[in-house]
């Protein structure tokens, strides 16, 4: 039962954080950031937030640094938006699946081009 609740809370956190990052953060270092997923522990104490950042490695690092700096603000705003007794601790990580998928697609395109 707790897994179902953790999944629902994770989806709500994803939705609220996406809106907060896009409209609530005024830091110019935060570029085009997309929240791709949220994994919440069963006891709702921690939430791993997976981010996809558009740009090169330097822009990604700057965006992640700015978001981690705003962690307290994001957590407090999240607590206001979602009615929970304790707001989960937010842990931000890069989502490498988008970059990996585009790399595989590029390799498959090269193979198809060589066969032609």
Tab-separated table of C-alpha atoms in Angstrom:
chain	number	residue	atom	x	y	z
A	1	UNK	CA	0.000	0.000	0.000
A	2	UNK	CA	2.841	2.389	0.809
A	3	UNK	CA	4.359	1.880	-2.658
A	4	UNK	CA	1.165	3.161	-4.263
A	5	UNK	CA	1.160	6.223	-2.017
A	6	UNK	CA	4.869	6.844	-2.667
A	7	UNK	CA	4.180	6.712	-6.400
A	8	UNK	CA	1.333	9.206	-6.138
A	9	UNK	CA	3.384	11.551	-3.955
A	10	UNK	CA	6.289	11.240	-6.419
A	11	UNK	CA	4.095	12.256	-9.343
A	12	UNK	CA	2.735	15.227	-7.405
A	13	UNK	CA	6.269	16.307	-6.444
A	14	UNK	CA	7.320	16.032	-10.098
A	15	UNK	CA	4.438	18.237	-11.204
A	16	UNK	CA	4.958	20.878	-8.506
A	17	UNK	CA	8.753	20.988	-8.884
A	18	UNK	CA	8.468	21.418	-12.645
A	19	UNK	CA	6.301	24.480	-12.121
A	20	UNK	CA	8.510	25.848	-9.333
A	21	UNK	CA	11.736	25.500	-11.313
A	22	UNK	CA	10.256	27.115	-14.420
A	23	UNK	CA	8.449	30.001	-12.755
A	24	UNK	CA	9.708	30.271	-9.174
A	25	UNK	CA	13.473	30.360	-9.644
A	26	UNK	CA	14.920	33.645	-10.842
A	27	UNK	CA	18.536	32.413	-10.997
A	28	UNK	CA	19.986	33.043	-14.486
A	29	UNK	CA	22.159	29.914	-14.199
A	30	UNK	CA	19.069	27.721	-14.393
A	31	UNK	CA	18.610	27.007	-18.075
A	32	UNK	CA	16.095	24.768	-19.766
A	33	UNK	CA	15.536	22.163	-17.035
A	34	UNK	CA	13.008	19.334	-17.200
A	35	UNK	CA	12.048	17.128	-14.265
A	36	UNK	CA	11.968	13.668	-15.828
A	37	UNK	CA	11.192	11.593	-12.753
A	38	UNK	CA	10.956	11.406	-8.991
A	39	UNK	CA	11.650	8.337	-6.847
A	40	UNK	CA	10.291	8.628	-3.314
A	41	UNK	CA	11.272	6.243	-0.532
A	42	UNK	CA	8.468	4.244	1.074
A	43	UNK	CA	8.630	6.286	4.276
A	44	UNK	CA	8.474	9.549	2.234
A	45	UNK	CA	11.661	10.872	3.843
A	46	UNK	CA	13.711	11.307	0.656
A	47	UNK	CA	12.922	12.041	-2.958
A	48	UNK	CA	15.451	11.580	-5.749
A	49	UNK	CA	14.623	14.115	-8.437
A	50	UNK	CA	15.945	13.316	-11.916
A	51	UNK	CA	16.658	16.351	-14.094
A	52	UNK	CA	17.359	16.689	-17.783
A	53	UNK	CA	19.222	19.876	-18.685
A	54	UNK	CA	19.487	21.215	-22.223
A	55	UNK	CA	23.030	22.367	-23.030
A	56	UNK	CA	26.644	21.348	-22.705
A	57	UNK	CA	28.328	19.936	-19.596
A	58	UNK	CA	29.219	23.385	-18.269
A	59	UNK	CA	25.609	24.599	-18.496
A	60	UNK	CA	24.396	21.377	-16.899
A	61	UNK	CA	26.783	21.775	-13.972
A	62	UNK	CA	25.791	25.434	-13.487
A	63	UNK	CA	22.090	24.582	-13.575
A	64	UNK	CA	22.500	21.744	-11.079
A	65	UNK	CA	24.541	23.983	-8.766
A	66	UNK	CA	21.858	26.697	-8.887
A	67	UNK	CA	19.064	24.204	-8.204
A	68	UNK	CA	20.966	22.662	-5.289
A	69	UNK	CA	21.528	26.176	-3.909
A	70	UNK	CA	17.754	26.749	-4.070
A	71	UNK	CA	17.023	23.392	-2.396
A	72	UNK	CA	15.666	24.988	0.789
A	73	UNK	CA	13.394	27.342	-1.148
A	74	UNK	CA	12.116	24.531	-3.360
A	75	UNK	CA	11.486	22.279	-0.377
A	76	UNK	CA	9.589	24.961	1.548
A	77	UNK	CA	7.450	25.880	-1.480
A	78	UNK	CA	6.827	22.186	-2.108
A	79	UNK	CA	5.684	21.811	1.491
A	80	UNK	CA	3.169	24.624	0.985
A	81	UNK	CA	1.840	23.099	-2.235
A	82	UNK	CA	1.625	19.480	-1.047
A	83	UNK	CA	-0.006	18.826	2.297
A	84	UNK	CA	2.324	16.340	4.002
A	85	UNK	CA	3.386	16.131	7.630
A	86	UNK	CA	7.057	16.117	6.593
A	87	UNK	CA	8.330	17.348	3.239
A	88	UNK	CA	10.799	14.841	1.738
A	89	UNK	CA	14.489	15.729	1.481
A	90	UNK	CA	15.231	16.533	-2.171
A	91	UNK	CA	18.235	14.918	-3.855
A	92	UNK	CA	18.888	16.162	-7.386
A	93	UNK	CA	20.528	13.941	-10.014
A	94	UNK	CA	21.079	14.134	-13.761
A	95	UNK	CA	18.964	11.911	-15.972
A	96	UNK	CA	21.392	10.486	-18.512
A	97	UNK	CA	18.759	8.432	-20.351
A	98	UNK	CA	17.891	11.208	-22.836
A	99	UNK	CA	21.537	11.703	-23.850
A	100	UNK	CA	22.093	7.943	-23.980
A	101	UNK	CA	19.018	7.461	-26.175
A	102	UNK	CA	20.147	10.122	-28.646
A	103	UNK	CA	23.618	8.536	-28.770
A	104	UNK	CA	22.136	5.119	-29.591
A	105	UNK	CA	19.885	6.687	-32.228
A	106	UNK	CA	22.917	8.358	-33.810
A	107	UNK	CA	24.822	5.052	-33.896
A	108	UNK	CA	21.866	3.260	-35.478
A	109	UNK	CA	21.611	6.020	-38.086
A	110	UNK	CA	25.302	5.572	-38.956
A	111	UNK	CA	24.851	1.815	-39.311
A	112	UNK	CA	21.844	2.311	-41.576
A	113	UNK	CA	23.803	4.845	-43.666
A	114	UNK	CA	26.749	2.407	-44.060
A	115	UNK	CA	24.432	-0.395	-45.243
A	116	UNK	CA	22.886	1.799	-47.942
